[in-house]
Coordinates of C-alpha atoms in Angstrom, one line a residue:
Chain Q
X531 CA -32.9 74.9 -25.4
X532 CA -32.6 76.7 -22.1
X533 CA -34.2 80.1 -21.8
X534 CA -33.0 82.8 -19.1
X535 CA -36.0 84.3 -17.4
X536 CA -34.4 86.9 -14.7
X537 CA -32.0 89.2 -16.2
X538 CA -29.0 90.3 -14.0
X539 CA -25.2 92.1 -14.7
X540 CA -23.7 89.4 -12.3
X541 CA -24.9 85.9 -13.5
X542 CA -22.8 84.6 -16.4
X543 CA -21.4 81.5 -17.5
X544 CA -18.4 79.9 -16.1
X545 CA -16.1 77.1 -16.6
X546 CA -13.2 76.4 -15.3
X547 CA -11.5 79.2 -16.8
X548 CA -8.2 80.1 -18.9
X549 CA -5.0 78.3 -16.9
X550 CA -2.5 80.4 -19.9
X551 CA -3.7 83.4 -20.7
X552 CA -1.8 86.1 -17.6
X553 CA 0.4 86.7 -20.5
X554 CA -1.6 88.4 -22.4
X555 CA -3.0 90.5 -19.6
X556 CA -6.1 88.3 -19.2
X557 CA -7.3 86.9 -15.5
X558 CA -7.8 82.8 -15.5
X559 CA -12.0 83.7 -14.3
X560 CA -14.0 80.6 -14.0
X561 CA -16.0 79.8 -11.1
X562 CA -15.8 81.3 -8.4
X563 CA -16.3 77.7 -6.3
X564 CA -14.6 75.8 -8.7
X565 CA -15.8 73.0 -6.6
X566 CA -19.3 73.5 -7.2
X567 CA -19.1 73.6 -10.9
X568 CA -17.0 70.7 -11.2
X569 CA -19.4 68.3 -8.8
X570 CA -22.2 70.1 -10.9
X571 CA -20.6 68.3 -13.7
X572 CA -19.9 65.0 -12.1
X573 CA -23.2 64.7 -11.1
X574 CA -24.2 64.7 -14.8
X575 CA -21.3 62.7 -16.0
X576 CA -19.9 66.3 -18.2
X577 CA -16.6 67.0 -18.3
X578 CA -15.3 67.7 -15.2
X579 CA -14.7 71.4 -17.2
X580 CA -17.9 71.8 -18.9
X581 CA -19.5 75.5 -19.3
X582 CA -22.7 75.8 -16.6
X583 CA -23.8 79.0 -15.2
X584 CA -22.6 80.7 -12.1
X585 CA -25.5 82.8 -10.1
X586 CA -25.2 85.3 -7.5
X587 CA -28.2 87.4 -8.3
X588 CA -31.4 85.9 -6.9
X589 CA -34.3 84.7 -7.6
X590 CA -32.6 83.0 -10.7
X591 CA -35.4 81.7 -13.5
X592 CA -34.7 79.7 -16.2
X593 CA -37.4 77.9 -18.4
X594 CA -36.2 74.2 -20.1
X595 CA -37.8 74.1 -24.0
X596 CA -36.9 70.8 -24.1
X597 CA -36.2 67.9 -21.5
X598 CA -32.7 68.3 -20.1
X599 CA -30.8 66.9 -17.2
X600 CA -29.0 69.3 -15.0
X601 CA -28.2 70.1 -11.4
X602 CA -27.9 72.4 -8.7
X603 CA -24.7 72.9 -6.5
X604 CA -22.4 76.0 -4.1
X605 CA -24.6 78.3 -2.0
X606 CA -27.6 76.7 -0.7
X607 CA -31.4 78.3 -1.1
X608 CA -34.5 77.0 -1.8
X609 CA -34.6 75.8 -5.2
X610 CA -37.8 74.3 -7.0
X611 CA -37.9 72.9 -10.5
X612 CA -42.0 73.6 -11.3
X613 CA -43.5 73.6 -7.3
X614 CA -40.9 70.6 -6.8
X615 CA -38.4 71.5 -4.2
X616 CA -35.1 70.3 -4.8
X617 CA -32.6 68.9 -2.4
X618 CA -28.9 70.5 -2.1
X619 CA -26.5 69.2 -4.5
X620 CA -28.5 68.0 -6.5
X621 CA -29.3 66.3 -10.5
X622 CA -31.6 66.5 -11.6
X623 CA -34.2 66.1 -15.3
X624 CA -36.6 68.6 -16.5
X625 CA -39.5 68.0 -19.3
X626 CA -40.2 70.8 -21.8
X627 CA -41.9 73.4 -20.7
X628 CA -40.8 73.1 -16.7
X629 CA -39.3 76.3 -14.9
X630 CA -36.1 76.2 -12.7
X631 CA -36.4 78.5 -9.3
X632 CA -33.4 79.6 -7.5
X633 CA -33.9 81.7 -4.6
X634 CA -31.9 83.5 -2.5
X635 CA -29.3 81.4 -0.4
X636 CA -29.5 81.3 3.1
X637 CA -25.5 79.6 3.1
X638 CA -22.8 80.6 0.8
X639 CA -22.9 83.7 -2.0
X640 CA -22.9 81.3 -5.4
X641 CA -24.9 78.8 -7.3
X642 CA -24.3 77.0 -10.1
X643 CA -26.5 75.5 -12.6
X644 CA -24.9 72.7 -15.1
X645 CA -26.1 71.0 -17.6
X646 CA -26.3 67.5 -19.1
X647 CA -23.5 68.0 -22.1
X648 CA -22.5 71.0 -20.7
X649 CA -23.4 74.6 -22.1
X650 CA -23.0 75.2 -26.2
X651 CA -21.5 78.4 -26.0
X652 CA -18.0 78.9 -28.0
X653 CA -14.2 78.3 -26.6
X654 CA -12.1 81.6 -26.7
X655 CA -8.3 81.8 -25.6
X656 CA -9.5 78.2 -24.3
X657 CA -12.4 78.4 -22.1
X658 CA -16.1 79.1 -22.5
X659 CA -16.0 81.6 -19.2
X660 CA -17.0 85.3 -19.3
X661 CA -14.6 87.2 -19.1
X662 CA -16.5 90.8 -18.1
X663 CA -13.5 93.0 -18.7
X664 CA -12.5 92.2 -21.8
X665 CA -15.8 91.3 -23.0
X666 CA -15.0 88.2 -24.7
X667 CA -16.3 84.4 -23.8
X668 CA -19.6 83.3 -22.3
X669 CA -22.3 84.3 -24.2
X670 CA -21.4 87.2 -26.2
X671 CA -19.0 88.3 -23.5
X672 CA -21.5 89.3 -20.9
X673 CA -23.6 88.7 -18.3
X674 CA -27.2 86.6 -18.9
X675 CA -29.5 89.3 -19.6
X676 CA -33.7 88.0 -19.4
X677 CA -34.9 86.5 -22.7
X678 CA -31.3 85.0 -23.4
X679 CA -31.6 81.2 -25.0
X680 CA -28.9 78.6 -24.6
X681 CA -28.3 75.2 -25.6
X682 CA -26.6 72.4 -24.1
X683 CA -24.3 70.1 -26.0
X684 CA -26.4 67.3 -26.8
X685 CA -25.3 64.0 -24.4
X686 CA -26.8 60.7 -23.5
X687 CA -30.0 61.9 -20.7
X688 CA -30.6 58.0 -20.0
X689 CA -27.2 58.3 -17.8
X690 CA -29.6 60.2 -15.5
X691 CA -32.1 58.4 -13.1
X692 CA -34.8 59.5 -13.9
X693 CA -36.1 60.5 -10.3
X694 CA -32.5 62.7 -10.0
X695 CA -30.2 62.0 -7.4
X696 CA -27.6 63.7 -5.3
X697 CA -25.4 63.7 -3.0
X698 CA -26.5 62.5 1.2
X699 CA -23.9 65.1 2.2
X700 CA -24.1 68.1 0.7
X701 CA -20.6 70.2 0.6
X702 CA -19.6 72.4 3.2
X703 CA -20.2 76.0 3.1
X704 CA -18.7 78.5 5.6
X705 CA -20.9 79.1 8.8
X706 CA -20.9 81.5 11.1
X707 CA -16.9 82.6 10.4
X708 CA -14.9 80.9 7.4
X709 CA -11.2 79.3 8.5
X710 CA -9.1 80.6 5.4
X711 CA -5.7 78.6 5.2
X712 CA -3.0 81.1 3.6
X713 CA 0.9 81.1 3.4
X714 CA 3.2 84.4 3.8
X715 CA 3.6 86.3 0.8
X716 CA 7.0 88.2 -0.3
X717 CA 5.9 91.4 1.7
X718 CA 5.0 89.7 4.9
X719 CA 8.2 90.4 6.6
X720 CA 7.9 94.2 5.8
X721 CA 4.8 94.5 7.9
X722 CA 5.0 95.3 11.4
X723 CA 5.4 92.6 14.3
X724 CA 1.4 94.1 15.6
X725 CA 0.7 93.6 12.1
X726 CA 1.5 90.4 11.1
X727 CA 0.4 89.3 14.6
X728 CA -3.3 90.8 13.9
X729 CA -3.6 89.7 10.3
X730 CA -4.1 86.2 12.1
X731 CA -5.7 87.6 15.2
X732 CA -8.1 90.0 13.5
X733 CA -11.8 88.7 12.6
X734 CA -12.1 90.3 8.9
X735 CA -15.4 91.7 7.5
X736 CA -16.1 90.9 3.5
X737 CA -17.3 93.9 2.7
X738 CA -19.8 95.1 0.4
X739 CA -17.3 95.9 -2.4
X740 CA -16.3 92.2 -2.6
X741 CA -17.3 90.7 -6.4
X742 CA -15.4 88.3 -8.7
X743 CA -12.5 90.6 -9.2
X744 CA -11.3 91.0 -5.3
X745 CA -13.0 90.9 -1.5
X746 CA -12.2 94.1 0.3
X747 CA -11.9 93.3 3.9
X748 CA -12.4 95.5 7.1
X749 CA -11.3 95.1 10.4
X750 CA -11.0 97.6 13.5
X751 CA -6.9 97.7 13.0
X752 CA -5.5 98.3 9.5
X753 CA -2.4 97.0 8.9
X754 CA 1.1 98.8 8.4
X755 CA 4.2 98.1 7.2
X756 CA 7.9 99.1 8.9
X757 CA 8.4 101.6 6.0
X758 CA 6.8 102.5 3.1
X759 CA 7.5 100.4 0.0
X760 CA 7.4 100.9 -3.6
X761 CA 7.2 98.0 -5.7
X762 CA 7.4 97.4 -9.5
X763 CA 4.3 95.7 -11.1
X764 CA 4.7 92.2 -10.4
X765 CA 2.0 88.9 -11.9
X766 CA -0.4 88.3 -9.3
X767 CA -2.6 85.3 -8.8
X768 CA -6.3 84.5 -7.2
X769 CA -5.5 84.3 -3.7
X770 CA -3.2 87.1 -3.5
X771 CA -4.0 89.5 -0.5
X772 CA -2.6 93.0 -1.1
X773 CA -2.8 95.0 1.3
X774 CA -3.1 99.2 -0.4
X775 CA -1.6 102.1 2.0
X776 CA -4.9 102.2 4.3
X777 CA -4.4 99.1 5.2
X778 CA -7.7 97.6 4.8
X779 CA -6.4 93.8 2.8
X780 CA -8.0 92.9 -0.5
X781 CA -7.6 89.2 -1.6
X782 CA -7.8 89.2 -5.3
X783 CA -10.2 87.1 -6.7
X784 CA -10.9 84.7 -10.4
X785 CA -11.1 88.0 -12.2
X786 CA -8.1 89.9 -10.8
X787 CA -6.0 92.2 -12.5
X788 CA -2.7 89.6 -13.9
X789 CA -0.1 92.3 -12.3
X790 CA -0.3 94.8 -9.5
X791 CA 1.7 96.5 -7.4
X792 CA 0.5 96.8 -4.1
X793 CA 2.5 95.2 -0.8
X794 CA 1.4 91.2 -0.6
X795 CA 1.2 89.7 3.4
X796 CA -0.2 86.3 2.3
X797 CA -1.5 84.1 -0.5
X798 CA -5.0 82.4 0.2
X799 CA -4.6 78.9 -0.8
X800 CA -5.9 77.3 -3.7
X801 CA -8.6 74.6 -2.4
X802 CA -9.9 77.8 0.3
X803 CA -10.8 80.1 -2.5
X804 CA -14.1 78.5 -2.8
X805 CA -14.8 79.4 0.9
X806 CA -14.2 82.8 0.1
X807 CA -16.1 83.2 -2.8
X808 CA -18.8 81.5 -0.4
X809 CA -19.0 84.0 1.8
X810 CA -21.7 86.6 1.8
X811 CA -21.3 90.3 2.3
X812 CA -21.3 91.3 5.8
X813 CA -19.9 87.8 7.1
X814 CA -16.5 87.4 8.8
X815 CA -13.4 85.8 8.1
X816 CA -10.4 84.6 9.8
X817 CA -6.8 83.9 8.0
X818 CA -4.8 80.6 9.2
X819 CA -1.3 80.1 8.5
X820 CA -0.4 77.3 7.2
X821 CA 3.6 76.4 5.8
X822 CA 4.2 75.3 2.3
X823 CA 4.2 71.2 2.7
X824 CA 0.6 71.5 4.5
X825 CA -0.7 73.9 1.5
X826 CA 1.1 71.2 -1.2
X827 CA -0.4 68.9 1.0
X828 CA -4.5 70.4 1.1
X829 CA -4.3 70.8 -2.4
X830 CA -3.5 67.4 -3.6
X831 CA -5.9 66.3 -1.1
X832 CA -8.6 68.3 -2.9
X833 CA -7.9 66.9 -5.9
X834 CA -8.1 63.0 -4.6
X835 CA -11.4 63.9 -2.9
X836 CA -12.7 64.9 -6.1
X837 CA -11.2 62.8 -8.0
X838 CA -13.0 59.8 -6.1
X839 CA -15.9 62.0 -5.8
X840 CA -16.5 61.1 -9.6
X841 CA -15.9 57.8 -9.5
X842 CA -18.4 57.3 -6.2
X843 CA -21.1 59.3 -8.4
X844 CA -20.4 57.5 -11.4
X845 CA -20.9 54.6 -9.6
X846 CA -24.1 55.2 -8.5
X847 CA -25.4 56.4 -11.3
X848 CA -25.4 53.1 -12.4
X849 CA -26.4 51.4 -9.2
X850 CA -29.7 53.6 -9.4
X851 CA -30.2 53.2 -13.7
X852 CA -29.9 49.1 -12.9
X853 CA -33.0 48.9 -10.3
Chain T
X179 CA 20.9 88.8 -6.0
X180 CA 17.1 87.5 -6.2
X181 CA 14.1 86.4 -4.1
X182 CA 12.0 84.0 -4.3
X183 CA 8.8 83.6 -3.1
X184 CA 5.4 81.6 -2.9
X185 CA 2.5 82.8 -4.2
X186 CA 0.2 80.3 -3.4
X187 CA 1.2 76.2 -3.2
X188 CA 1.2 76.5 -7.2
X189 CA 3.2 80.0 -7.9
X190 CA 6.5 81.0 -7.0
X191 CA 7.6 85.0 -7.5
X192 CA 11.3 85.7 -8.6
X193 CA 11.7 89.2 -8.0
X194 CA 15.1 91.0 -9.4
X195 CA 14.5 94.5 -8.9
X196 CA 17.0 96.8 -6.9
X197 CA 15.3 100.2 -6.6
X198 CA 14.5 101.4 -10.0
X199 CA 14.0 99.7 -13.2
X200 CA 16.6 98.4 -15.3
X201 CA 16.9 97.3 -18.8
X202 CA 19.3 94.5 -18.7
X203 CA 17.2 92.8 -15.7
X204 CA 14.5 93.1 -17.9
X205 CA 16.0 91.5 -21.0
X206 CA 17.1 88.8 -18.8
X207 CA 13.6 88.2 -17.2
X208 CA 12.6 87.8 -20.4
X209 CA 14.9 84.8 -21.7
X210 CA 14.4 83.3 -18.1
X211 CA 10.2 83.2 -19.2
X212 CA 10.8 82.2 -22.2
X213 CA 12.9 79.2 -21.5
X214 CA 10.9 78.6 -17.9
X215 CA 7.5 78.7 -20.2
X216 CA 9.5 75.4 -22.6
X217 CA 9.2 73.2 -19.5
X218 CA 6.4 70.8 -19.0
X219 CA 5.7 71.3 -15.6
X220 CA 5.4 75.2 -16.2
X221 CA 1.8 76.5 -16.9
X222 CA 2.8 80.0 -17.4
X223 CA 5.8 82.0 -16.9
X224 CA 4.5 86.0 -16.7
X225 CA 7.3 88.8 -16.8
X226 CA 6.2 91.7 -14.7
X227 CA 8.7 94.5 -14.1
X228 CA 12.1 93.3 -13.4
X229 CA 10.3 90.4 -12.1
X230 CA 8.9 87.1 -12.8
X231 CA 5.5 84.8 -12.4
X232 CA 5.6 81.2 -12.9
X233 CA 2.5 78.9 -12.6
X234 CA 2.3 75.1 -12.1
X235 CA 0.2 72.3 -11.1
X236 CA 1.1 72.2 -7.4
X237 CA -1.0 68.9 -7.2
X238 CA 1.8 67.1 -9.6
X239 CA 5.0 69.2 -8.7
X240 CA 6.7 70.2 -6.0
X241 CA 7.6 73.8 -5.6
X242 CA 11.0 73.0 -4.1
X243 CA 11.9 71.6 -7.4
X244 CA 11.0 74.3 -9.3
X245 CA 12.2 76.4 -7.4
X246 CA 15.7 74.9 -8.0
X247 CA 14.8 74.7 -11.7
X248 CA 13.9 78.6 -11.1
X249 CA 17.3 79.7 -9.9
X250 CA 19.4 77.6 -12.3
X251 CA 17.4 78.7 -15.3
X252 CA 18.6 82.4 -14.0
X253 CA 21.8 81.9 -12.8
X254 CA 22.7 80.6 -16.5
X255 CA 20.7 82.7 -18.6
X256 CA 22.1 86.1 -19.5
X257 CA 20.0 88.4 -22.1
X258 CA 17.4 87.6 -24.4
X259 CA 18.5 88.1 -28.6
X260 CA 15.5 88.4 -30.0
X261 CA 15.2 91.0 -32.3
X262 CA 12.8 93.8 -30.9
X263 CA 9.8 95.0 -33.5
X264 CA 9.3 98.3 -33.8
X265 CA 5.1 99.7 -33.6
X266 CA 4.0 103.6 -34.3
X267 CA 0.9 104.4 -32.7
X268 CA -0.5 107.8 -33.9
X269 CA -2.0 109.7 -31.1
X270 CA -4.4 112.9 -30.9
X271 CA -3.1 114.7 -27.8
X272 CA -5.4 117.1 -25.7
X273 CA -8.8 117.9 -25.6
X274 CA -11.3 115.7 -23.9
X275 CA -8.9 112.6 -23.7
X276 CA -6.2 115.0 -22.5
X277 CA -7.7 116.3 -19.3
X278 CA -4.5 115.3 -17.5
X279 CA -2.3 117.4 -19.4
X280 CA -2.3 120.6 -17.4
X281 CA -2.0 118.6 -13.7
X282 CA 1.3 116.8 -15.6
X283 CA 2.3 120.1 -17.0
X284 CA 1.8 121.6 -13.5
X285 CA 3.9 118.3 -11.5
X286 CA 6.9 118.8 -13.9
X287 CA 6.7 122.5 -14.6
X288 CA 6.7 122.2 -18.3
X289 CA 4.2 124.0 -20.6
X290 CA 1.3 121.9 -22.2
X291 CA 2.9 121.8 -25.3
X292 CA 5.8 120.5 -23.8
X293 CA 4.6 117.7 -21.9
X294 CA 3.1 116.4 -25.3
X295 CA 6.4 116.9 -27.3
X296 CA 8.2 114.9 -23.9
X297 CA 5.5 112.3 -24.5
X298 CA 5.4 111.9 -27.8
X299 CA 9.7 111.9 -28.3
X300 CA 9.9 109.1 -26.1
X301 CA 11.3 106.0 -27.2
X302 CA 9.5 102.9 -25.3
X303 CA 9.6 99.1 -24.8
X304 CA 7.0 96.8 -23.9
X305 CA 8.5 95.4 -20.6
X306 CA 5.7 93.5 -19.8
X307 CA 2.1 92.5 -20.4
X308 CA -0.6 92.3 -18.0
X309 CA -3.0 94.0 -15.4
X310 CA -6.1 93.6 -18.3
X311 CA -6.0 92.5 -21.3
X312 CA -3.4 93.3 -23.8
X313 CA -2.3 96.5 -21.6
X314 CA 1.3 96.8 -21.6
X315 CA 3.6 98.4 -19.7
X316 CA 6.0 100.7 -21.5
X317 CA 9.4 102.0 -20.0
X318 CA 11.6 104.8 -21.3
X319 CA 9.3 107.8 -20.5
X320 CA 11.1 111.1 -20.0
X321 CA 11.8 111.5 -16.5
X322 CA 10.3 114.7 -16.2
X323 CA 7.0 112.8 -16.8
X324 CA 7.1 110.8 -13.3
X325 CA 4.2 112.2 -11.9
X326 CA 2.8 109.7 -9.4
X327 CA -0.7 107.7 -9.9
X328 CA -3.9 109.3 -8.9
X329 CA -4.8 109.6 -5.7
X330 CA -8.1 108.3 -6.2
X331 CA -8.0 106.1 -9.5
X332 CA -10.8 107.0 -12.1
X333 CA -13.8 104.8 -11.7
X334 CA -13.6 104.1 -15.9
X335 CA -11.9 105.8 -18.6
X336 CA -12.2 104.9 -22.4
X337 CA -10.1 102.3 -24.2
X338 CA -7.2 103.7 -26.1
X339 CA -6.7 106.8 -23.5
X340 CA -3.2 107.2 -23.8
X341 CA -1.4 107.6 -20.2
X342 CA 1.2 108.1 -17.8
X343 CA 1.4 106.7 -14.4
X344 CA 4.3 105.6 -11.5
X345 CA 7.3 106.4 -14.3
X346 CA 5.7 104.5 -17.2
X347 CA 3.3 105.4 -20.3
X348 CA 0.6 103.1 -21.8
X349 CA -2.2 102.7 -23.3
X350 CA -5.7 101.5 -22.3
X351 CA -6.2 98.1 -24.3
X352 CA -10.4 98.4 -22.9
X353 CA -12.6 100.4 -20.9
X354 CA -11.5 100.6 -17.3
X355 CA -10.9 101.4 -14.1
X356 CA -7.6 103.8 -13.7
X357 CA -5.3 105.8 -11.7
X358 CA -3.1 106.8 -14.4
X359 CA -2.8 110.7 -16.0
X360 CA -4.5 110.4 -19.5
X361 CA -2.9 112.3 -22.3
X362 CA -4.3 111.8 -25.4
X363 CA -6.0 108.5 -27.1
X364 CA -5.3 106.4 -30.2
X365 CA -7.4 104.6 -31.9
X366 CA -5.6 101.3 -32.3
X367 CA -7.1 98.1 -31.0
X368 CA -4.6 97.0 -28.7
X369 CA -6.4 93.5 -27.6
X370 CA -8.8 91.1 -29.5
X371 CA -9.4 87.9 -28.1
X372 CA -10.5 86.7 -31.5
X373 CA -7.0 87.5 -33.5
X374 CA -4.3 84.8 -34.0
X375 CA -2.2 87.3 -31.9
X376 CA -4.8 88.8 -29.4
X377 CA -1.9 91.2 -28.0
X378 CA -0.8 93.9 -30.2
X379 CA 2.4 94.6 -28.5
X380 CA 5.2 91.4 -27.6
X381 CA 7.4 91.8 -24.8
X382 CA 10.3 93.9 -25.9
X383 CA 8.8 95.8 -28.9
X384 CA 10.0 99.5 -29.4
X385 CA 7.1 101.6 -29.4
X386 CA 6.8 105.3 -30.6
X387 CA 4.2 107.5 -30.5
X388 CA 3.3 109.9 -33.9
X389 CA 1.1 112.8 -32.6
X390 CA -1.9 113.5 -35.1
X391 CA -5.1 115.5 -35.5

């Protein structure tokens, strides 16, 4: 049994969220840095899918009423499991009674806490996330509020060494200014040449308005298009950057709307999200173009690298349990 | 004549609109989804308005391919036959869930009473599902009615707030932000994520509204 100790609106649990449910109106949520969560889970031997929780509200307190393995991965702060600091990215086990300590991250905007077995909490429309908006998945549909007990699945804790391990290079995490890769979206030839030209050129500032459902991005030039343009509401995915008549962008997020209408300029693509959803308020962004074999081509690279990821951890899980 | 684009390394967008919204596109979008949505490789195939979503697994296919797949699909696919359901939803019109009334009634020059009767004599069909949950988007309002979003959208209005907005009608399936004129509000429960059908509306039901109260 875990117990939540710090109450906040924003941290909820997160898998990797519903991959079939825009028909029905409802966003595919799930991490944030769905890269996080899933080495969270490989680190623990879960499912690469299991339920953990996904924190942007610091300092994050949970209290363990039994021993249970977990670990720590995304935005780096100081973390402490009693007075023990922990390392980044990094598995850990806790005895009864022991107190989990995020704090604030100096790097990246999310951190995720999983949990040997992964968290018990019930599958609806196929995924244990929260979905906010329609108050539905997660526990009881919202946010972890203080007080609020878990459990974990149960699962086999003598795959864990005992003394935790982790990884010797923790992930990257945007510095200084993230490199977003995106391709041209349908609208992008209906902007202007200056436009187009300064969406790439252009320095953009996540603003304080950026959450799970869209960043809102600023920069000195809006952006315009040749004419104005009406469109008919059209299925949007995470990634999408619309770009509304004061042409300030907005890259919709895991929690999006499923259809909008709004002119598109570009699609974020899929293994950059995470860098996004790493950036803290206030930092800057820059958009890269990429063309459509290099974005096939990053996002079947993501997958191998985390698909061997596993199979590296797995393998020295055992290396360290045999000593 | 369509376009196609990516959305993403795992989306593409067909989008058939020319101008204004027709019905026959529509009913073709749909048959195109539903037999797009049959194939393996498809994750999901999501009718918007005269348009069309599909999602796969860009790390096992290749969006050339499906993009091929895509246009066949359309180019031999013609309407859709299944037989549209038809769904009443009783509505109280006015009061504090009609604020909007008298800014519509104003926009079309039409007394309060008969922007309600426009509203409520309309025949609709669910041309597509999305935004939030279960909210659908309902063509067929009276022309009159075309009274352009909000300027600025309402930060949250209740769930089942009937409204108007961009040419279309609808109803709010959950609390939520909003730049749509609200009308009146029902109190059907459009979406449950614990039903066997979580959606109470399918693409191309008939809807009517029944004014009471």
């Amino acid at each position: 049994m875990i117990e939540v100790l710090t109450g906040s609106p924003l941290n909820a649990i997160q898998d990797l969220g519903r991959p079939r449910t825009m028909t029905l109106g409802v966003s595919r949520g799930g991490a944030m840095d769905s890269a996080a969560l899933k080495l969270g889970n490989l680190l623990l031997g879960n499912d690469i899918d299991a339920a953990g929780i996904e924190i942007v509200f610091f300092p994050f307190k949970i209290r363990f009423h039994a021993d249970q393995a977990f670990a720590v991965t995304g935005a780096r702060g100081v973390a402490r499991l009693d007075d023990e600091p922990l390392p980044p990215d990094w598995a850990a086990k806790a005895r009864a009674g022991q107190i989990l300590t995020l704090h604030a991250p100096a790097n990246g905007a999310r951190s995720y806490v999983t949990f040997a077995g992964g968290l018990d909490v019930p599958v609806v429309l196929g995924s244990r996330s929260t979905d906010m908006k329609g108050g539905f998945g997660g526990y009881q549909g919202r946010a972890l509020e203080a007080g609020t007990r878990l459990a974990a699945f149960p699962s086999d804790a003598k795959d864990m060494p005992s003394s935790g391990y982790g990884l010797a290079h923790p992930c990257d995490l945007p510095e200084n200014v993230a490199e977003v890769r995106c391709l041209p979206a349908a609208e992008f030839d209906a902007f202007t040449d200056d436009s187009r030209a300064l969406f790439f050129e252009q320095l953009w500032t996540v603003t304080r308005t950026a959450n799970r459902l869209g960043y809102r991005l600023e920069s000195e030039t809006p952006l315009s298009l040749r004419s104005p343009l009406e469109l008919l509401s059209h299925g949007i995915v995470p990634g999408t950057v619309q770009v509304p008549s004061a042409g300030m962008p907005i890259v919709q997020m895991a929690d999006a709307n499923t259809c909008g209408g709004y002119p598109k300029i570009a699609n974020v693509i899929e293994p950059d999200l995470r860098l996004l959803a790493q950036t803290q308020t206030g930092r800057q962004i820059r958009f890269i173009r990429v063309e459509l074999d290099e974005a096939v081509a990053a996002v079947r690279a993501d997958a191998i690298r985390m698909h061997e990821l596993g199979l590296a951890l797995q393998s020295a899980r055992a290396t360290l349990l045999a000593r | 004549m369509i376009r196609i684009s990516c959305a993403g390394a795992g989306a593409l967008l067909l989008d058939a609109a020319h101008g204004a919204f027709n019905d026959s596109v529509q009913e073709r979008i749909w048959a195109v989804a539903r037999r797009m949505a049959a194939l393996p490789e498809i994750l999901q195939a999501v009718p918007g308005v005269n348009n069309l979503l599909i999602v796969f697994d860009a790390v096992q296919y290749d969006p050339a391919t499906l993009e091929h797949s895509l246009r066949a699909v359309w180019k031999d696919t013609l309407v859709d036959a299944s037989p549209a359901r038809e769904i009443v939803l009783p509505v109280t019109y006015g009061g504090t869930f009609g604020e909007d009334i008298p800014v519509v009634a104003r926009f079309a020059g039409l007394t309060e009473e008969e922007v309600i009767a426009a509203h409520v004599s309309g025949e609709y069909r669910v041309a597509a599902i999305g935004a939030m949950p279960g909210f659908a988007y309902l063509t067929g309002l009276d022309p009159r009615l075309a009274i352009p979003r909000r300027a600025s959208p309402r930060v949250s209005v209740e769930q089942g707030a009937v409204s108007i907005g961009g040419g279309q009608a609808g109803v709010m399936p959950c609390t939520s932000p909003t730049g749509w004129h609200i009308l009146g509000k029902t109190e059907e429960i459009l979406f449950d994520a614990h039903r066997p059908e979580p959606c109470l509306f399918r693409l191309g039901d008939r809807v009517k509204f029944r004014r009471v109260g």
